[in-house]
PDB file of C-alpha atoms in Angstrom:
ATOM      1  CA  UNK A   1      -5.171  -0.539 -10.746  1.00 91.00           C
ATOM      2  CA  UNK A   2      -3.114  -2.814  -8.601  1.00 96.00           C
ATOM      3  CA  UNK A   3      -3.101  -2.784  -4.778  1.00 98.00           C
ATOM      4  CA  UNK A   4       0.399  -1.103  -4.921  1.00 98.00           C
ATOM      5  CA  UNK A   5      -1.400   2.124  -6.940  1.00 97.00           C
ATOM      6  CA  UNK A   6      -4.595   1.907  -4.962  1.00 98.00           C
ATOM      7  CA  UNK A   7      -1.801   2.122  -2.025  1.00 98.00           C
ATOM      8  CA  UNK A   8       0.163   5.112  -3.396  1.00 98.00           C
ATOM      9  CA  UNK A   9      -2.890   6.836  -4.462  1.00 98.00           C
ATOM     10  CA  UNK A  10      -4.425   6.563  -0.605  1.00 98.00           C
ATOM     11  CA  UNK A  11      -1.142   7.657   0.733  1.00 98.00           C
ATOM     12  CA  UNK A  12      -0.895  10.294  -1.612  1.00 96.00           C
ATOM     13  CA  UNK A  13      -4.052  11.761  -0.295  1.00 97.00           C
ATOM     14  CA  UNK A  14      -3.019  11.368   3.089  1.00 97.00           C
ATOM     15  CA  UNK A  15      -0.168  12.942   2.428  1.00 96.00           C
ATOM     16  CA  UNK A  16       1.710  10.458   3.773  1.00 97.00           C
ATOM     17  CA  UNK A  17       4.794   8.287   3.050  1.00 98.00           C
ATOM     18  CA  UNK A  18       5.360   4.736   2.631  1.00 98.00           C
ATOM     19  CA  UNK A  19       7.127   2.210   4.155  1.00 98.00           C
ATOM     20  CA  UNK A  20       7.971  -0.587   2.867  1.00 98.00           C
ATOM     21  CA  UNK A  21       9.614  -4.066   5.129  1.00 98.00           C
ATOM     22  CA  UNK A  22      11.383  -6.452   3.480  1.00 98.00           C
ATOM     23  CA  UNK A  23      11.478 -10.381   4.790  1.00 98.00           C
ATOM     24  CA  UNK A  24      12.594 -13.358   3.775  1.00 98.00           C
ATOM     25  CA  UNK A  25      10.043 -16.045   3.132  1.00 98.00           C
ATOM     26  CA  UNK A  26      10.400 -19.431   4.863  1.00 98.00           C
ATOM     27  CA  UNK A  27      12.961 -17.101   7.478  1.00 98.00           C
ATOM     28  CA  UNK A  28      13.043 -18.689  10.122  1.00 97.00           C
ATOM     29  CA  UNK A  29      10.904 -21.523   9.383  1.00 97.00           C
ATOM     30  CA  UNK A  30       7.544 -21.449   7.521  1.00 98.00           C
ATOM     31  CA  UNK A  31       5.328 -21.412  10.410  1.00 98.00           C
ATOM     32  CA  UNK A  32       7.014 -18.089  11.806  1.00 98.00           C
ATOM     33  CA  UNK A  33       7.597 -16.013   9.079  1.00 98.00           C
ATOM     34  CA  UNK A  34       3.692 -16.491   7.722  1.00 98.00           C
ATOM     35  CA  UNK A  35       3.663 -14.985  11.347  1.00 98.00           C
ATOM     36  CA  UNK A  36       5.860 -11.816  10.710  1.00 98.00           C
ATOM     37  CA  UNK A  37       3.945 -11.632   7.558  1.00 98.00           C
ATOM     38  CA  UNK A  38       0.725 -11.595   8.876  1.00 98.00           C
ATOM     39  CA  UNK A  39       2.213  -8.872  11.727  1.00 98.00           C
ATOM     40  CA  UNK A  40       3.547  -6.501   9.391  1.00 98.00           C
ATOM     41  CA  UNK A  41       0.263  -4.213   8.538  1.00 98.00           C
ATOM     42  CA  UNK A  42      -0.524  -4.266  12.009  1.00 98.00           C
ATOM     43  CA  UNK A  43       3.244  -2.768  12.821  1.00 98.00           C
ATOM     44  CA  UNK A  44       2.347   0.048  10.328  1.00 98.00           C
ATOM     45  CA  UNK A  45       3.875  -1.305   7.271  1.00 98.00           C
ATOM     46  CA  UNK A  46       2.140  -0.293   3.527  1.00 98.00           C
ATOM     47  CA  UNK A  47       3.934  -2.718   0.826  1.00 98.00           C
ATOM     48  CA  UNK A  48       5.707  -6.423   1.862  1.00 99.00           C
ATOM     49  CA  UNK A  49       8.488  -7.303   0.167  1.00 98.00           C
ATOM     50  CA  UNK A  50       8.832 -11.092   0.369  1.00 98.00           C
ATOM     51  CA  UNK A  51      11.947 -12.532  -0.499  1.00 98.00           C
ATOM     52  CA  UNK A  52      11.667 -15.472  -2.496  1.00 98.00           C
ATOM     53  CA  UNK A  53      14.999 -17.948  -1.545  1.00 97.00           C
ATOM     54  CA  UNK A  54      17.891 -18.365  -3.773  1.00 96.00           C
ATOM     55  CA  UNK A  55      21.383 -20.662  -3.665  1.00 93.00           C
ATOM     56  CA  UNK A  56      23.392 -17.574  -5.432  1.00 91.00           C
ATOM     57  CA  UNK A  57      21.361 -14.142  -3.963  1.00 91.00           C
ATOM     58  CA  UNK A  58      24.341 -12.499  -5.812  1.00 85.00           C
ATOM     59  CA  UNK A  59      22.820  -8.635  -4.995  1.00 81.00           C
ATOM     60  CA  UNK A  60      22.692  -9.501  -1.371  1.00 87.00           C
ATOM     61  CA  UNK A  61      25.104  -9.089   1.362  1.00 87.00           C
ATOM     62  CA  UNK A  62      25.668 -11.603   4.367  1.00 92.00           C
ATOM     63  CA  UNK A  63      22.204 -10.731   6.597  1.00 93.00           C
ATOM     64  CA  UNK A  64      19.777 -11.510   3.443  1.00 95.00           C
ATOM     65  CA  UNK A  65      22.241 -14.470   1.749  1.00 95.00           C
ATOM     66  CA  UNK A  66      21.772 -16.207   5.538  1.00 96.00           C
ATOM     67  CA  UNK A  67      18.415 -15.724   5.550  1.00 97.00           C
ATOM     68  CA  UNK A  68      17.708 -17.438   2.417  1.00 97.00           C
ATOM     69  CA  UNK A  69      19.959 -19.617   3.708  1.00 97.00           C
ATOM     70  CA  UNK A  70      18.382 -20.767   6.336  1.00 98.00           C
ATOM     71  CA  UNK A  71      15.304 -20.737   4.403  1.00 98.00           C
ATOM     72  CA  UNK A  72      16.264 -23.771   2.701  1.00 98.00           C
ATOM     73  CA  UNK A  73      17.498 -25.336   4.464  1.00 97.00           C
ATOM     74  CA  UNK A  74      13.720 -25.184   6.151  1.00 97.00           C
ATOM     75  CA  UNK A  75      13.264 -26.470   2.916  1.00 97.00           C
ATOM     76  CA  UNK A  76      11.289 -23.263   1.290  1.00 98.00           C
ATOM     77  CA  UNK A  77      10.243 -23.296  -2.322  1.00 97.00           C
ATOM     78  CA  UNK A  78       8.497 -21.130  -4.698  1.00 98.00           C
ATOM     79  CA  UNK A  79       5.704 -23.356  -3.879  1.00 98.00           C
ATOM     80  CA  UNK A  80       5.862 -22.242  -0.142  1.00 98.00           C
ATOM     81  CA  UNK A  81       6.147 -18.515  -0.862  1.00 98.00           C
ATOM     82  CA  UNK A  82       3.283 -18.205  -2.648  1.00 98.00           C
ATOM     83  CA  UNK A  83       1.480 -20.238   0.170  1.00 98.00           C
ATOM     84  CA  UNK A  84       2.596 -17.843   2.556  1.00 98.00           C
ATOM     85  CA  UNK A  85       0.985 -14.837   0.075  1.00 98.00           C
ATOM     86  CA  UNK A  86      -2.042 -17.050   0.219  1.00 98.00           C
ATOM     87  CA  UNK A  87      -2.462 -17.605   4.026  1.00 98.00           C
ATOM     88  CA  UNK A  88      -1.440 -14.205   4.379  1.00 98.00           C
ATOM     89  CA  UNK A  89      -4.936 -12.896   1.641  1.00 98.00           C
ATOM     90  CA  UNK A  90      -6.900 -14.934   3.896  1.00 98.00           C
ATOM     91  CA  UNK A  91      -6.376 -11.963   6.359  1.00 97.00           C
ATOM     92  CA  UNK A  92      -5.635  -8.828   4.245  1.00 98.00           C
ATOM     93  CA  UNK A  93      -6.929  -8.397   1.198  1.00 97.00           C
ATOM     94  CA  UNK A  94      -5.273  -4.933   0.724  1.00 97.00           C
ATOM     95  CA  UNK A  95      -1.982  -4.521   1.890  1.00 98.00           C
ATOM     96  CA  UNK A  96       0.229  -5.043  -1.028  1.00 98.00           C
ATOM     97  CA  UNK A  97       3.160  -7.610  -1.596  1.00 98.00           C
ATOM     98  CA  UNK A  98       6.076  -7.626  -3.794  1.00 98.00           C
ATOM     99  CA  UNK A  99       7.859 -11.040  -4.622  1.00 98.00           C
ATOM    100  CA  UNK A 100      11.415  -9.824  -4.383  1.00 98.00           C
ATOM    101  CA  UNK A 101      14.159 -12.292  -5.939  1.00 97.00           C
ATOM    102  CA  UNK A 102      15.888 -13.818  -9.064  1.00 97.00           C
ATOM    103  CA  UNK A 103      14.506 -15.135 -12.320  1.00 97.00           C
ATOM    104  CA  UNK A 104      15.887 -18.989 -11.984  1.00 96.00           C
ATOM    105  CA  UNK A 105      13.161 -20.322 -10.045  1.00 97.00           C
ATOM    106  CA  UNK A 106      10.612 -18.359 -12.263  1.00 98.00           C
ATOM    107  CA  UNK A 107      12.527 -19.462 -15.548  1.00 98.00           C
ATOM    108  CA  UNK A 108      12.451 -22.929 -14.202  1.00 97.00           C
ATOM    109  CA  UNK A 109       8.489 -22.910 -13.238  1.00 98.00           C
ATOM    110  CA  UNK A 110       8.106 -21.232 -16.832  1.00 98.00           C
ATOM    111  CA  UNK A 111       6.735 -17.530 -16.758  1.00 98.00           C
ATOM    112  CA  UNK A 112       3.181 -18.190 -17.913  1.00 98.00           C
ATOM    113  CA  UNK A 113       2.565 -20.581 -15.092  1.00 98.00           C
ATOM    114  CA  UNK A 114       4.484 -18.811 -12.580  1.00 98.00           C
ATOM    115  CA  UNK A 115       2.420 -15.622 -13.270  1.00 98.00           C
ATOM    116  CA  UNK A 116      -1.138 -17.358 -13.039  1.00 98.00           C
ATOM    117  CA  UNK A 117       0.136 -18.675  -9.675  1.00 98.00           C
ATOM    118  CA  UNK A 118       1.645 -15.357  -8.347  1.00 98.00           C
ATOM    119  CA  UNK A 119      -1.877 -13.691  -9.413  1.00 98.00           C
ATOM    120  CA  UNK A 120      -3.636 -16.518  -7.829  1.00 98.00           C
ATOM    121  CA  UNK A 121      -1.335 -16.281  -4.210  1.00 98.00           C
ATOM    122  CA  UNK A 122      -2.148 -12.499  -4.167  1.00 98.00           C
ATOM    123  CA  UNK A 123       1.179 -11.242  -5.290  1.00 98.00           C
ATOM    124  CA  UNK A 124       0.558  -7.617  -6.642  1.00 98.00           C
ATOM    125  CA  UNK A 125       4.134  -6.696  -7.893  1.00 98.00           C
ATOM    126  CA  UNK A 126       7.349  -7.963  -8.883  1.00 98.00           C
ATOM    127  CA  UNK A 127      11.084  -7.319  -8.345  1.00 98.00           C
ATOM    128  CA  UNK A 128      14.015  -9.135 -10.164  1.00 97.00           C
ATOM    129  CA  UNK A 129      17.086  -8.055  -9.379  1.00 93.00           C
ATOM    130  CA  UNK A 130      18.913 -10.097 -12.222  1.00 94.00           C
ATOM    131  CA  UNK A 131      16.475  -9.004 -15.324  1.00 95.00           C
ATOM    132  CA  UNK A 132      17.716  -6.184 -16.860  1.00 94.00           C
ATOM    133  CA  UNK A 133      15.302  -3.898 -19.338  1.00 96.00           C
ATOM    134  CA  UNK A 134      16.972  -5.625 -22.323  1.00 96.00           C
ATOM    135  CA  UNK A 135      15.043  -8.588 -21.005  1.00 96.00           C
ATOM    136  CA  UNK A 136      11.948  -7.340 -20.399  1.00 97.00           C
ATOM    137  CA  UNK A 137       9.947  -9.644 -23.259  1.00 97.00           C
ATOM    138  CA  UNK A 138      11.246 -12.402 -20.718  1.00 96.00           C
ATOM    139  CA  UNK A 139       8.968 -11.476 -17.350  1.00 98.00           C
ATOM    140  CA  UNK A 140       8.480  -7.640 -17.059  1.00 98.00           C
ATOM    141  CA  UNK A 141       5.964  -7.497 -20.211  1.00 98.00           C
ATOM    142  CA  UNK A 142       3.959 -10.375 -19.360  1.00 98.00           C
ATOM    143  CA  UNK A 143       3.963  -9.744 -15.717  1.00 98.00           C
ATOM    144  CA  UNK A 144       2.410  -6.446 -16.376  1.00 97.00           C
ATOM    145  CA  UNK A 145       0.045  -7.803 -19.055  1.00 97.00           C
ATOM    146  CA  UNK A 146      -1.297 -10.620 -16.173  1.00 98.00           C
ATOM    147  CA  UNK A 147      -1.854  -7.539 -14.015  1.00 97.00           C
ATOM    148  CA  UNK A 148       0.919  -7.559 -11.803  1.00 98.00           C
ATOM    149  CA  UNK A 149       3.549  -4.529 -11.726  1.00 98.00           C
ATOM    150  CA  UNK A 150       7.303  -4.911 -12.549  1.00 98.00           C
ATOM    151  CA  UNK A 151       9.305  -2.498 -10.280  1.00 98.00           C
ATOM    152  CA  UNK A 152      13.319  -1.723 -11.588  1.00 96.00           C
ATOM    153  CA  UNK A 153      15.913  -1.061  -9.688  1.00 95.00           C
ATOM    154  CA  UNK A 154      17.908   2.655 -10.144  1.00 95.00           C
ATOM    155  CA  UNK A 155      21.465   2.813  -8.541  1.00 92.00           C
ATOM    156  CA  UNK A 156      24.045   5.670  -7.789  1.00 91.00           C
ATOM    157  CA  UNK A 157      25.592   4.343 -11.054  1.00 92.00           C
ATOM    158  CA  UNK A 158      22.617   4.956 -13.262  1.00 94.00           C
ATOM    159  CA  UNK A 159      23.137   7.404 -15.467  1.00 95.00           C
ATOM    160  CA  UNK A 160      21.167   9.718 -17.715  1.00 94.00           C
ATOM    161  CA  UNK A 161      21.789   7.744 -20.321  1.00 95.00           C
ATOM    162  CA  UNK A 162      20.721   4.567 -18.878  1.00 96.00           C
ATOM    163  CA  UNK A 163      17.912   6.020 -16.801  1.00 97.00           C
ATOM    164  CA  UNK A 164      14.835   6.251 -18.932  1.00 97.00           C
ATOM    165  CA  UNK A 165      15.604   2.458 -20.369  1.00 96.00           C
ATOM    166  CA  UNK A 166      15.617   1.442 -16.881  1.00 96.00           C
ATOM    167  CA  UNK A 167      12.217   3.548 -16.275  1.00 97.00           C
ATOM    168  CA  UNK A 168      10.379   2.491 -20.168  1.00 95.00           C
ATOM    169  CA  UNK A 169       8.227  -0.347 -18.629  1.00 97.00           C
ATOM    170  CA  UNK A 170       8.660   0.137 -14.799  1.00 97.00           C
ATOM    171  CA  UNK A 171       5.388   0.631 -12.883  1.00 98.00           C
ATOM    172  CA  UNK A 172       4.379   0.019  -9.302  1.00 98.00           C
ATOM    173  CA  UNK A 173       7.202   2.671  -8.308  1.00 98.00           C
ATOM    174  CA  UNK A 174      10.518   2.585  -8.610  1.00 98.00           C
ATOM    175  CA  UNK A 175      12.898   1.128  -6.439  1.00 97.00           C
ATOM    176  CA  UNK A 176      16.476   3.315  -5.474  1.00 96.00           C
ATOM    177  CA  UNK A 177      19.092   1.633  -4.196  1.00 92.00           C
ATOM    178  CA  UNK A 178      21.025   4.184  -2.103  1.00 88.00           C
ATOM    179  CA  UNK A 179      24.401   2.896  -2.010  1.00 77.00           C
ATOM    180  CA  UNK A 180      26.656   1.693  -4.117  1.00 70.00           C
ATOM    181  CA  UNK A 181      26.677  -2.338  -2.947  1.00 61.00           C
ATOM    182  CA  UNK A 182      25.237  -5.119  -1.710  1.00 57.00           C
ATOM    183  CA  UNK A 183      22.533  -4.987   1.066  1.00 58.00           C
ATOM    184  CA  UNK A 184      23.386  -3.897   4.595  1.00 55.00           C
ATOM    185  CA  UNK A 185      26.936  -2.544   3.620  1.00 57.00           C
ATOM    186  CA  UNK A 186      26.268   0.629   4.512  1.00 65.00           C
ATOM    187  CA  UNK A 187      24.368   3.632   5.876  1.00 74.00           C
ATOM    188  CA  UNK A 188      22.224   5.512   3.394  1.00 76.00           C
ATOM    189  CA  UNK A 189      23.036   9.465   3.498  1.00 82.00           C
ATOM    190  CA  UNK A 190      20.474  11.800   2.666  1.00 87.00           C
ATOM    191  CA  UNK A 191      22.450  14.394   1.293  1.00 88.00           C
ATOM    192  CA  UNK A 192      23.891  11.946  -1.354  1.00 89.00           C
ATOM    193  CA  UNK A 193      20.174  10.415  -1.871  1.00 93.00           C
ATOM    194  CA  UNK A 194      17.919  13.405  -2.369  1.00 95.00           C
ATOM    195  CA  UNK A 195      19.822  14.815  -5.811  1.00 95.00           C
ATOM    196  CA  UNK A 196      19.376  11.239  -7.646  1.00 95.00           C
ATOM    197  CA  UNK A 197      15.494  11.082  -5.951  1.00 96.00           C
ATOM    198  CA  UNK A 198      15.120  14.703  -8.130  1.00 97.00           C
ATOM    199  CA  UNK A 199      17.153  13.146 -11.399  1.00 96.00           C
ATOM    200  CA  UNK A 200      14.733  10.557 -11.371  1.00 97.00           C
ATOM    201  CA  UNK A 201      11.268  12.093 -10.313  1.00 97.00           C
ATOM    202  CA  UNK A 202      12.440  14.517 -13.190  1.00 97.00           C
ATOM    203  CA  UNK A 203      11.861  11.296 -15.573  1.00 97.00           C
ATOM    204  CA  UNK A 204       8.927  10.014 -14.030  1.00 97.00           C
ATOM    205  CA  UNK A 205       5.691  10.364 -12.394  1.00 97.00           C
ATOM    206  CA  UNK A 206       5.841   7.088 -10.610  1.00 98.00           C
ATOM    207  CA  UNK A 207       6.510   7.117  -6.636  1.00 98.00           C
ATOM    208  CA  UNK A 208      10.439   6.835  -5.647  1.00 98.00           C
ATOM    209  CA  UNK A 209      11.362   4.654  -2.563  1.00 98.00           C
ATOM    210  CA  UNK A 210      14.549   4.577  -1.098  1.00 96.00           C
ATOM    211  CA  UNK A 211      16.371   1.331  -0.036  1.00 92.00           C
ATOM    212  CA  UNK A 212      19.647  -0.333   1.118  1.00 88.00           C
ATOM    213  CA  UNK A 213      21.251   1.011   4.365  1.00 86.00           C
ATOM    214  CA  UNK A 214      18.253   2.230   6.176  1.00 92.00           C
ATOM    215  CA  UNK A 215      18.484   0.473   9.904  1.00 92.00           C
ATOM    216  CA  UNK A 216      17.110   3.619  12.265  1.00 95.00           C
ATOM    217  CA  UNK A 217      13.851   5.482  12.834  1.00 97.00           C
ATOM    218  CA  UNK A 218      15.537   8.645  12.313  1.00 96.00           C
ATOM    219  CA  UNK A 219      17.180   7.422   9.176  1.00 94.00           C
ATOM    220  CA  UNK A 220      13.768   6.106   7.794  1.00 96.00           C
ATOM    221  CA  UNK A 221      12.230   9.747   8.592  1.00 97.00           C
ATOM    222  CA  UNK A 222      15.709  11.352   6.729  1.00 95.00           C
ATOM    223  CA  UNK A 223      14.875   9.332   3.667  1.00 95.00           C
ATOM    224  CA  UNK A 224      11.677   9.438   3.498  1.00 96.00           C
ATOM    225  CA  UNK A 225      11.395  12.987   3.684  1.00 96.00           C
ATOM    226  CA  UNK A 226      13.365  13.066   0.587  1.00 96.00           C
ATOM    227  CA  UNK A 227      11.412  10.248  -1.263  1.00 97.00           C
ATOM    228  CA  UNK A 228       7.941   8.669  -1.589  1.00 98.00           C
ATOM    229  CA  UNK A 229       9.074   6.742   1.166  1.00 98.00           C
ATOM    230  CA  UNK A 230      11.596   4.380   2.584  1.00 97.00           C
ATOM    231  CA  UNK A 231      12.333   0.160   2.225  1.00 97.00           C
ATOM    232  CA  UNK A 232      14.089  -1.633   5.499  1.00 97.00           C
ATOM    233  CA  UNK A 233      15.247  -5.037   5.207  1.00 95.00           C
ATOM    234  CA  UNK A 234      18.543  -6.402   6.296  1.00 93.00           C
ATOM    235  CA  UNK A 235      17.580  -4.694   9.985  1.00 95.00           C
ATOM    236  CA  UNK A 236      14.505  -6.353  10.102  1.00 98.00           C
ATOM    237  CA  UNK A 237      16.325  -9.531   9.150  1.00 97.00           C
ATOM    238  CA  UNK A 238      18.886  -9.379  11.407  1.00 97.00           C
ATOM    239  CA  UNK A 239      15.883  -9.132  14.519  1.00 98.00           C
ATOM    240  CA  UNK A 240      14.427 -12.503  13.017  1.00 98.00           C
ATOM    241  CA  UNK A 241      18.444 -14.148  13.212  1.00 98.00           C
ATOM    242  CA  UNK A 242      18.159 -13.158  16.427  1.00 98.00           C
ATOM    243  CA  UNK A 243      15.503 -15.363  17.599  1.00 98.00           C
ATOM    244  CA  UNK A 244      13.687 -12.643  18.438  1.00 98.00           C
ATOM    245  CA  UNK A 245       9.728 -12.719  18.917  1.00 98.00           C
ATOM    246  CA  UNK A 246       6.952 -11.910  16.648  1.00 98.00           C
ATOM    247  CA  UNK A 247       5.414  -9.107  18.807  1.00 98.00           C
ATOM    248  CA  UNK A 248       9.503  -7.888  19.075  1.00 98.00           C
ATOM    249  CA  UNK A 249      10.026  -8.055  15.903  1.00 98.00           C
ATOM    250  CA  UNK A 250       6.664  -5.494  15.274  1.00 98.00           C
ATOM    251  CA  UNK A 251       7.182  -3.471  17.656  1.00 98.00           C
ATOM    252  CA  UNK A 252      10.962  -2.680  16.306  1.00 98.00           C
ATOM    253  CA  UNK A 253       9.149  -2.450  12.732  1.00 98.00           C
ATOM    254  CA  UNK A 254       6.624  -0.291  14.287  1.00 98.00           C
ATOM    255  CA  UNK A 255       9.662   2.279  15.103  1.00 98.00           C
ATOM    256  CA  UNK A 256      10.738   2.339  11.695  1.00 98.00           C
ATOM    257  CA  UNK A 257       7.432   2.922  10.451  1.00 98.00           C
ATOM    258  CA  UNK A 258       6.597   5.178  12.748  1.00 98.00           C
ATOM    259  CA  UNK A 259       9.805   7.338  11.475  1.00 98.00           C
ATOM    260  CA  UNK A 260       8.757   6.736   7.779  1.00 98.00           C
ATOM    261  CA  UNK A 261       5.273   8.346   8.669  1.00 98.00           C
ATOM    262  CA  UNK A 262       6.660  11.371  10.564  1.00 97.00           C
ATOM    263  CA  UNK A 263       8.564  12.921   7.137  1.00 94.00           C
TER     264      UNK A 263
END
């Protein structure tokens, strides 16, 4: 069991629901984002999604593309984001994290090396946006064989025919993307959201969490009352471009937890 079951399985007895933050590693700099990192749990946030910087993020809109952005130009590696995983165990040995990105820089590590390393930084899941199932002998079957889970992405546009390839070797839970888009485009609307959640909970058993155009607490508590739970990350991302302080930046995550956990 990986800390992302262990975390379902507690909320599930709580009868709770989860949220997840996503961040950018390396955003703004190193030094602060192990910071927001290490402030997340504390602001009432179950999983971490850590974006891992890319030169063509070509499922994100402008917020997360800047972020990585200026991520590199702080000169963040793969190298660097696992560090931060690593600092970040020496504190928290349960809340999960997800490396959220694209396969390049794994390819270019190699997978079997990259996947000792993840394991050894404390990365419990993975999300790659540009693997699809046909190329799941690439990353999703040894990523799940070195213990890690390998979470898919299911869109407005998935359809029935597509779904269950998209669900054959997903675990962790599985990630909807509300909107038809890139990140930050738009507002998610429950009434559109909560028909697909039922399509795909009809195909699964694993948790469904809603992301892409979540930005409010109420909208976090609409969504998550129709899911497992709710992701936020271009808002949060946004606060960081801002300039805005660590114990700001919580306590505006703390809001949007605090929404998740009322549904």
């Amino acid at each position: 069991m990986t800390r992302i079951d262990a975390k379902f399985a507690a909320l599930k007895a709580e009868n709770r629901k989860a949220f997840v933050a996503y961040v950018m590693a390396g955003d703004p700099d190193e030094a602060k984002s192990l910071e927001i990192v290490k402030a997340l749990p504390g602001a009432g946030v179950d999983i971490i999604e850590l974006g891992l910087p890319f030169t063509d993020p070509m499922a994100d809109g402008p917020t997360i593309q800047l972020a990585g952005q200026r991520a590199l130009d702080q000169h963040m590696t793969l190298d660097k984001t696992l560090g931060i995983a690593r600092a970040f165990r020496e504190e928290d040995e349960t809340t999960p994290i997800v490396l959220m990105g694209y396969y390049n820089p794994i390819y270019s590590r190699g997978v079997d090396k990259f996947l000792v390393q993840a394991k050894e930084a404390g990365i419990d899941g993975l999300i790659i946006v540009d693997l699809p199932p046909e190329e799941d002998e690439e990353l999703c079957i040894p990523a799940q064989k070195a213990g890690l889970n390998f979470i898919r992405l299911a869109t407005p546009t998935t359809d029935d025919e597509r779904l269950p390839k998209v669900l054959q070797n997903t675990s962790g839970f599985v990630y909807y993307v509300s909107i038809t888009g890139i990140t930050g485009a738009a507002e998610a609307s429950g009434a559109d959201v909560a028909p697909e959640v039922a399509r795909i909970k009809s195909q699964t058993d694993l948790p469904i969490i809603v992301g892409f155009g979540v930005k409010t607490p109420e909208k976090a508590e609409e969504i998550a009352a129709i899911a497992d739970g709710t992701v936020v990350g271009s808002a949060i991302v946004n606060k960081i471009a801002e300039g805005q302080s660590v114990e700001d930046i919580a306590a505006y995550v703390k809001t949007l937890a605090d929404g998740a956990h009322r549904a």
